Tab-separated table of C-alpha atoms and ligand atoms in Angstrom:
chain	number	residue	atom	x	y	z
A	1	MET	CA	0.000	0.000	0.000
A	2	SER	CA	1.433	3.365	-0.979
A	3	ALA	CA	1.575	6.419	1.233
A	4	ASP	CA	-0.153	8.200	-1.659
A	5	LEU	CA	-3.196	5.989	-1.467
A	6	ARG	CA	-3.448	6.676	2.277
A	7	ALA	CA	-3.295	10.434	1.645
A	8	PHE	CA	-5.996	10.043	-1.014
A	9	ALA	CA	-8.262	8.008	1.312
A	10	LEU	CA	-7.669	10.380	4.229
A	11	GLY	CA	-8.755	13.487	2.310
A	12	LEU	CA	-11.629	11.792	0.501
A	13	PRO	CA	-14.970	13.150	1.804
A	14	LYS	CA	-16.637	10.172	3.492
A	15	ALA	CA	-19.703	9.192	5.513
A	16	GLU	CA	-19.550	6.607	8.283
A	17	LEU	CA	-22.740	4.560	8.632
A	18	HIS	CA	-21.706	1.669	10.877
A	19	LEU	CA	-19.934	2.838	14.007
A	20	HIS	CA	-20.761	1.904	17.596
A	21	LEU	CA	-19.911	4.861	19.827
A	22	GLU	CA	-19.123	2.445	22.674
A	23	GLY	CA	-16.655	0.789	20.290
A	24	THR	CA	-14.620	4.006	20.047
A	25	LEU	CA	-13.574	3.777	23.715
A	26	GLU	CA	-9.771	3.734	23.472
A	27	PRO	CA	-7.875	2.131	26.377
A	28	GLU	CA	-6.435	5.574	27.291
A	29	MET	CA	-9.911	7.003	27.787
A	30	MET	CA	-11.057	3.830	29.575
A	31	PHE	CA	-8.287	4.353	32.149
A	32	GLU	CA	-9.013	8.092	32.442
A	33	LEU	CA	-12.733	7.545	33.015
A	34	ALA	CA	-12.077	4.647	35.406
A	35	GLU	CA	-10.005	6.991	37.534
A	36	ARG	CA	-12.504	9.856	37.289
A	37	ASN	CA	-15.389	7.567	38.311
A	38	ARG	CA	-13.372	5.423	40.758
A	39	ILE	CA	-13.994	2.182	38.928
A	40	GLU	CA	-11.700	-0.809	39.127
A	41	LEU	CA	-10.575	-2.106	35.712
A	42	PRO	CA	-9.631	-5.738	35.029
A	43	TYR	CA	-6.434	-4.501	33.294
A	44	ALA	CA	-3.142	-3.586	35.017
A	45	SER	CA	-2.003	-1.309	32.163
A	46	LEU	CA	-2.823	0.015	28.697
A	47	GLU	CA	-0.669	-2.741	27.201
A	48	ASP	CA	-2.563	-5.295	29.255
A	49	ALA	CA	-5.868	-3.991	27.861
A	50	ARG	CA	-4.592	-4.018	24.280
A	51	ALA	CA	-3.208	-7.535	24.714
A	52	ALA	CA	-6.686	-8.711	25.744
A	53	TYR	CA	-8.082	-7.531	22.379
A	54	ASP	CA	-7.346	-10.834	20.683
A	55	PHE	CA	-10.763	-12.142	19.756
A	56	ARG	CA	-11.941	-15.594	18.696
A	57	ASP	CA	-15.357	-14.492	17.496
A	58	LEU	CA	-18.110	-11.909	17.985
A	59	GLN	CA	-19.024	-13.076	21.519
A	60	SER	CA	-15.438	-12.919	22.835
A	61	PHE	CA	-15.312	-9.310	21.593
A	62	LEU	CA	-18.740	-8.409	23.009
A	63	ASP	CA	-17.675	-9.623	26.475
A	64	LEU	CA	-14.872	-7.025	26.584
A	65	TYR	CA	-16.873	-4.343	24.792
A	66	TYR	CA	-19.669	-4.498	27.401
A	67	ALA	CA	-17.160	-4.721	30.271
A	68	GLY	CA	-15.424	-1.565	28.982
A	69	CYS	CA	-18.731	0.331	29.140
A	70	ALA	CA	-18.625	0.141	32.959
A	71	VAL	CA	-16.516	3.336	33.017
A	72	LEU	CA	-19.260	5.378	31.297
A	73	ILE	CA	-21.337	6.898	34.102
A	74	GLU	CA	-21.922	10.650	33.763
A	75	GLU	CA	-23.312	12.689	30.872
A	76	GLU	CA	-19.843	14.184	30.525
A	77	ASP	CA	-18.384	10.686	29.923
A	78	PHE	CA	-20.744	10.099	26.987
A	79	TYR	CA	-19.905	13.571	25.716
A	80	ASP	CA	-16.142	12.956	25.927
A	81	LEU	CA	-16.428	9.548	24.235
A	82	THR	CA	-18.471	10.945	21.339
A	83	TRP	CA	-16.390	14.106	21.027
A	84	ALA	CA	-13.102	12.154	20.811
A	85	TYR	CA	-14.522	10.150	17.902
A	86	LEU	CA	-15.766	13.282	16.135
A	87	VAL	CA	-12.409	15.047	16.446
A	88	ARG	CA	-10.852	12.038	14.709
A	89	ALA	CA	-13.637	12.007	12.149
A	90	ALA	CA	-12.939	15.659	11.299
A	91	ARG	CA	-9.245	14.858	10.765
A	92	GLU	CA	-10.191	12.060	8.383
A	93	ASN	CA	-12.660	14.220	6.451
A	94	ILE	CA	-15.641	12.154	7.585
A	95	CYS	CA	-18.302	14.776	6.973
A	96	HIS	CA	-21.439	12.811	7.831
A	97	VAL	CA	-21.904	10.213	10.607
A	98	GLU	CA	-24.749	7.857	11.525
A	99	PRO	CA	-23.443	6.344	14.765
A	100	PHE	CA	-25.095	3.689	16.896
A	101	PHE	CA	-25.469	3.737	20.620
A	102	ASP	CA	-26.679	0.813	22.759
A	103	PRO	CA	-28.953	2.324	25.454
A	104	GLN	CA	-29.669	-0.996	27.192
A	105	THR	CA	-25.973	-1.518	27.964
A	106	HIS	CA	-26.211	1.570	30.135
A	107	THR	CA	-29.794	1.578	31.443
A	108	ASP	CA	-29.311	-2.021	32.665
A	109	ARG	CA	-26.461	-0.658	34.850
A	110	GLY	CA	-28.743	1.988	36.325
A	111	ILE	CA	-27.631	4.879	34.084
A	112	LEU	CA	-30.533	7.026	32.909
A	113	PHE	CA	-31.404	6.995	29.198
A	114	GLY	CA	-31.390	10.802	29.346
A	115	THR	CA	-27.823	10.907	30.691
A	116	VAL	CA	-26.576	8.782	27.797
A	117	ILE	CA	-28.403	10.480	24.940
A	118	THR	CA	-27.906	14.036	26.182
A	119	GLY	CA	-24.123	13.573	26.363
A	120	ILE	CA	-24.022	12.031	22.890
A	121	LEU	CA	-26.304	14.629	21.277
A	122	ARG	CA	-24.396	17.561	22.792
A	123	ALA	CA	-21.151	16.274	21.259
A	124	LEU	CA	-22.837	15.705	17.878
A	125	GLU	CA	-24.263	19.247	17.920
A	126	ASP	CA	-20.901	20.729	18.879
A	127	ALA	CA	-19.179	18.829	16.045
A	128	GLU	CA	-21.762	20.074	13.557
A	129	ASP	CA	-21.102	23.670	14.688
A	130	ARG	CA	-17.351	23.322	14.866
A	131	PHE	CA	-16.511	20.959	11.963
A	132	GLY	CA	-19.657	20.929	9.805
A	133	ILE	CA	-20.100	17.185	10.419
A	134	THR	CA	-23.787	16.323	9.922
A	135	TYR	CA	-25.356	13.383	11.748
A	136	LYS	CA	-28.271	10.999	12.188
A	137	LEU	CA	-28.222	9.127	15.476
A	138	ILE	CA	-29.195	5.425	15.525
A	139	MET	CA	-30.449	3.704	18.661
A	140	SER	CA	-29.610	0.011	18.578
A	141	PHE	CA	-31.396	-2.779	20.451
A	142	LEU	CA	-29.505	-5.725	21.936
A	143	ARG	CA	-30.843	-8.855	20.253
A	144	ASP	CA	-29.614	-11.145	23.043
A	145	ARG	CA	-31.947	-9.465	25.548
A	146	PRO	CA	-35.738	-9.849	25.605
A	147	SER	CA	-37.800	-7.897	23.111
A	148	SER	CA	-39.714	-6.407	26.078
A	149	SER	CA	-36.509	-4.588	27.052
A	150	ALA	CA	-36.195	-3.237	23.476
A	151	LEU	CA	-39.815	-2.020	23.625
A	152	GLN	CA	-39.132	-0.275	26.928
A	153	THR	CA	-36.118	1.418	25.304
A	154	LEU	CA	-38.296	2.568	22.410
A	155	GLU	CA	-40.654	4.132	24.970
A	156	ARG	CA	-37.772	5.940	26.666
A	157	ALA	CA	-36.695	7.423	23.326
A	158	ARG	CA	-40.146	8.972	22.789
A	159	LEU	CA	-39.175	12.057	24.741
A	160	TYR	CA	-36.409	12.785	22.238
A	161	GLY	CA	-38.565	12.582	19.087
A	162	HIS	CA	-36.618	12.697	15.859
A	163	ARG	CA	-33.341	13.425	17.546
A	164	VAL	CA	-33.114	9.646	17.266
A	165	ALA	CA	-33.355	9.143	13.495
A	166	ALA	CA	-33.275	5.367	13.229
A	167	VAL	CA	-33.310	2.135	15.176
A	168	GLY	CA	-31.023	-0.861	14.680
A	169	LEU	CA	-30.335	-4.336	16.053
A	170	ASP	CA	-26.947	-5.562	17.252
A	171	SER	CA	-25.079	-7.834	19.715
A	172	ALA	CA	-24.800	-11.665	19.560
A	173	GLU	CA	-26.430	-12.703	16.289
A	174	VAL	CA	-26.578	-16.495	16.090
A	175	GLY	CA	-29.659	-17.850	17.890
A	176	HIS	CA	-31.289	-14.391	17.965
A	177	PRO	CA	-33.141	-14.063	14.638
A	178	PRO	CA	-34.768	-10.802	13.523
A	179	GLU	CA	-38.243	-12.352	13.840
A	180	ASP	CA	-37.945	-12.083	17.650
A	181	PHE	CA	-38.176	-8.284	17.264
A	182	ALA	CA	-41.054	-8.042	14.766
A	183	GLU	CA	-43.340	-6.117	17.135
A	184	VAL	CA	-40.643	-3.682	18.293
A	185	PHE	CA	-39.698	-2.757	14.749
A	186	GLU	CA	-43.322	-2.473	13.639
A	187	THR	CA	-43.885	0.035	16.427
A	188	ALA	CA	-40.670	1.861	15.497
A	189	ARG	CA	-41.754	2.078	11.843
A	190	ASP	CA	-45.168	3.421	12.910
A	191	ARG	CA	-43.393	6.128	14.903
A	192	GLY	CA	-41.402	7.229	11.866
A	193	TYR	CA	-37.965	5.836	12.648
A	194	ARG	CA	-35.723	4.703	9.803
A	195	ILE	CA	-34.704	1.039	10.132
A	196	VAL	CA	-31.361	-0.760	9.947
A	197	ALA	CA	-30.246	-4.130	11.348
A	198	HIS	CA	-27.069	-6.155	11.754
A	199	ALA	CA	-27.529	-9.374	9.799
A	200	GLY	CA	-25.338	-11.889	8.022
A	201	GLU	CA	-22.180	-11.124	10.009
A	202	GLU	CA	-21.997	-14.468	11.857
A	203	GLY	CA	-25.635	-15.366	11.204
A	204	PRO	CA	-26.936	-17.116	8.071
A	205	PRO	CA	-28.388	-15.447	4.951
A	206	ARG	CA	-31.943	-16.134	6.160
A	207	TYR	CA	-31.365	-13.571	8.937
A	208	ILE	CA	-30.763	-10.966	6.200
A	209	LYS	CA	-34.103	-11.924	4.597
A	210	GLY	CA	-35.766	-11.704	8.018
A	211	ALA	CA	-34.287	-8.243	8.587
A	212	LEU	CA	-35.712	-7.060	5.245
A	213	ASP	CA	-39.078	-8.809	5.325
A	214	VAL	CA	-39.955	-8.768	9.018
A	215	LEU	CA	-38.147	-5.714	10.388
A	216	GLY	CA	-38.352	-3.549	7.250
A	217	ALA	CA	-34.605	-2.855	7.282
A	218	GLU	CA	-33.566	-0.247	4.713
A	219	ARG	CA	-29.875	-1.027	5.153
A	220	ILE	CA	-28.107	-4.187	6.297
A	221	ASP	CA	-25.185	-3.861	8.700
A	222	HIS	CA	-22.426	-6.280	7.630
A	223	GLY	CA	-24.484	-8.602	5.393
A	224	VAL	CA	-21.349	-10.284	4.043
A	225	ARG	CA	-22.845	-13.789	4.320
A	226	CYS	CA	-25.416	-12.889	1.615
A	227	LEU	CA	-22.901	-14.308	-0.859
A	228	GLU	CA	-23.934	-17.816	0.244
A	229	ASP	CA	-27.373	-17.226	-1.306
A	230	PRO	CA	-27.244	-16.093	-4.974
A	231	ALA	CA	-30.982	-15.306	-5.088
A	232	LEU	CA	-30.559	-13.019	-2.072
A	233	VAL	CA	-27.593	-11.275	-3.718
A	234	GLN	CA	-29.769	-10.633	-6.777
A	235	ARG	CA	-32.535	-9.242	-4.614
A	236	LEU	CA	-30.186	-6.932	-2.682
A	237	ALA	CA	-28.688	-5.689	-5.963
A	238	ARG	CA	-32.087	-5.186	-7.627
A	239	ASP	CA	-33.539	-3.321	-4.657
A	240	ARG	CA	-30.297	-1.389	-4.087
A	241	VAL	CA	-30.221	-2.312	-0.384
A	242	PRO	CA	-26.949	-0.928	0.979
A	243	LEU	CA	-24.587	-3.102	3.023
A	244	THR	CA	-22.438	-1.378	5.652
A	245	VAL	CA	-19.335	-3.536	5.452
A	246	CYS	CA	-16.569	-3.408	8.093
A	247	PRO	CA	-13.396	-5.019	6.740
A	248	LEU	CA	-11.085	-4.786	9.780
A	249	SER	CA	-13.888	-5.951	12.084
A	250	ASN	CA	-14.494	-9.009	9.914
A	251	VAL	CA	-10.812	-9.966	10.065
A	252	ARG	CA	-10.449	-9.359	13.820
A	253	LEU	CA	-13.621	-11.363	14.615
A	254	HIS	CA	-12.650	-14.164	12.189
A	255	VAL	CA	-15.629	-13.728	9.895
A	256	VAL	CA	-12.800	-14.029	7.336
A	257	GLU	CA	-9.262	-15.091	8.199
A	258	THR	CA	-7.296	-12.522	6.178
A	259	MET	CA	-8.015	-9.233	4.423
A	260	SER	CA	-7.119	-10.746	1.042
A	261	GLU	CA	-10.021	-13.208	1.489
A	262	HIS	CA	-12.456	-10.416	2.346
A	263	PRO	CA	-15.584	-10.487	0.126
A	264	LEU	CA	-15.774	-6.676	-0.329
A	265	ARG	CA	-14.661	-6.827	-3.953
A	266	ARG	CA	-16.985	-9.747	-4.732
A	267	LEU	CA	-19.880	-7.796	-3.245
A	268	MET	CA	-19.010	-4.779	-5.411
A	269	ASP	CA	-18.611	-6.961	-8.509
A	270	ALA	CA	-22.053	-8.492	-7.841
A	271	GLY	CA	-23.531	-5.013	-8.295
A	272	LEU	CA	-24.386	-4.440	-4.628
A	273	VAL	CA	-24.422	-1.046	-2.944
A	274	VAL	CA	-21.471	-1.410	-0.575
A	275	THR	CA	-20.005	1.029	1.942
A	276	ILE	CA	-16.862	0.783	4.099
A	277	ASN	CA	-17.081	1.407	7.854
A	278	SER	CA	-15.066	0.839	11.024
A	279	ASP	CA	-17.637	-0.779	13.433
A	280	ASP	CA	-15.650	-0.649	16.727
A	281	PRO	CA	-12.378	1.054	15.798
A	282	ALA	CA	-10.843	1.127	19.309
A	283	TYR	CA	-11.048	-2.673	19.404
A	284	PHE	CA	-10.348	-3.648	15.794
A	285	GLY	CA	-7.106	-1.820	15.065
A	286	GLY	CA	-8.238	0.973	12.799
A	287	TYR	CA	-10.557	3.881	12.051
A	288	LEU	CA	-12.382	4.564	8.806
A	289	THR	CA	-9.398	5.585	6.670
A	290	ASP	CA	-7.499	2.499	7.861
A	291	ASN	CA	-10.407	0.356	6.666
A	292	TYR	CA	-10.326	2.004	3.215
A	293	VAL	CA	-6.551	1.666	2.968
A	294	GLU	CA	-6.200	-1.885	4.278
A	295	ALA	CA	-9.028	-3.177	2.095
A	296	ALA	CA	-7.560	-1.367	-0.924
A	297	GLY	CA	-4.074	-2.785	-0.290
A	298	ALA	CA	-5.244	-6.382	0.100
A	299	LEU	CA	-7.899	-6.389	-2.626
A	300	GLY	CA	-6.240	-4.160	-5.235
A	301	LEU	CA	-8.821	-1.377	-5.056
A	302	THR	CA	-7.977	1.761	-7.057
A	303	ARG	CA	-8.625	5.424	-6.270
A	304	THR	CA	-11.646	5.193	-8.559
A	305	ASP	CA	-12.961	2.284	-6.457
A	306	LEU	CA	-12.389	4.206	-3.213
A	307	ALA	CA	-14.136	7.284	-4.589
A	308	ALA	CA	-17.075	5.088	-5.666
A	309	LEU	CA	-17.246	3.625	-2.140
A	310	ALA	CA	-17.219	7.138	-0.655
A	311	GLU	CA	-20.014	8.203	-3.037
A	312	ALA	CA	-21.979	5.123	-1.956
A	313	SER	CA	-21.508	6.082	1.698
A	314	PHE	CA	-23.432	9.326	1.123
A	315	GLY	CA	-25.928	7.684	-1.235
A	316	ALA	CA	-26.749	5.023	1.389
A	317	SER	CA	-27.110	7.571	4.204
A	318	PHE	CA	-30.321	8.995	5.652
A	319	LEU	CA	-29.457	12.492	4.400
A	320	ASP	CA	-32.098	14.095	2.189
A	321	ASP	CA	-31.594	13.985	-1.574
A	322	ASP	CA	-30.182	17.522	-1.872
A	323	ALA	CA	-27.612	16.920	0.858
A	324	LYS	CA	-26.640	13.588	-0.715
A	325	GLU	CA	-26.127	15.215	-4.094
A	326	ALA	CA	-24.026	17.997	-2.623
A	327	ARG	CA	-21.740	15.531	-0.810
A	328	ILE	CA	-21.439	13.276	-3.863
A	329	ALA	CA	-20.435	16.335	-5.919
A	330	GLU	CA	-17.699	17.011	-3.311
A	331	VAL	CA	-16.375	13.460	-3.738
A	332	ARG	CA	-16.304	13.864	-7.535
A	333	GLN	CA	-14.543	17.218	-7.266
A	334	TYR	CA	-11.983	15.749	-4.861
A	335	ALA	CA	-11.237	12.820	-7.205
A	336	ALA	CA	-10.981	15.162	-10.210
A	337	ASP	CA	-8.575	17.518	-8.360
A	338	ASP	CA	-6.528	14.637	-6.918
A	339	LYS	CA	-2.860	15.594	-6.529
A	340	THR	CA	-1.843	12.984	-3.933
B	1	LIG	N1	-21.848	-7.004	15.705
B	1	LIG	C1	-22.846	-7.114	16.586
B	1	LIG	N2	-22.964	-6.337	17.646
B	1	LIG	C2	-22.046	-5.382	17.856
B	1	LIG	C3	-21.003	-5.214	16.991
B	1	LIG	C4	-20.897	-6.062	15.851
B	1	LIG	O1	-19.990	-6.000	15.009
B	1	LIG	N3	-20.270	-4.184	17.486
B	1	LIG	C5	-20.874	-3.748	18.612
B	1	LIG	N4	-21.966	-4.476	18.842
B	2	LIG	ZN1	-21.623	-3.386	14.241
């Protein structure tokens, strides 16, 4: 991979559509917040924490990801977490973000929904003012907890109206099919939320169909296992259902063993709408630009491919059509002016 390609990817205007705010908690901030909130961490040092980030699968990651959340207590903690991500986003020319947060991870520990969302929204507003980064916030339900808990979370969000733009579904996938959340998502659709869902990361292609048919998902998070079902691939291509693909995440969680085996290029070649995202960058060894660059290096993607992926990231977003067009024009201008 050339330094030039990194410079190109770094400056490329991009949207990030699959990013868990809790997954941006760097070990440094985990230690800082642990001290501030007088919480005991299971790690002796930063190196100790990083050494623990050697995952076998999704569940072994989720165990540490949820444990790390214990340091997030005050509104200020959620603000600092979100702000640190947005400062990085600004440096990488990420100009639109649609981040997830997992309210149940916090409300189940006795933290108020309002504490969590107010901290996050304040940081998003400040980043819009300061850096011009636009946003749509996505509230994600934990699929390994009862659907009654998801419904309760939906009720709590009512007070915040359309400041929550969309709802999603994440956490341990296998054994927790989308159908379990039919009622929750029907209610969410009735209340005007946009719909996304993780599906086909570790789970089978039928979970992707369930997310589309039962939940009404407009975008599939991950979705890489669709390739096992050619009819599903055709459907996703025909209906232009975007996939938010996370290359480094897939390697670190052993969805694929190496980046050169990653299906990103095959998904693009099959005519699917594909975007690149970082998922949980503090845990998976790279932020958004790293995902562009590492995928490009291993799969032979060109600048034209990367620009097309950046265009797709705005096209697949929940921005209105005028805003999408304006951002896509910026990508085209950037590629045309490229001097890197
Ligand atoms: N998959 C499912 N749940 C998650 C993930 C993921 O990649 N990251 C955070 N929660
Ligand atoms: Zn995810």
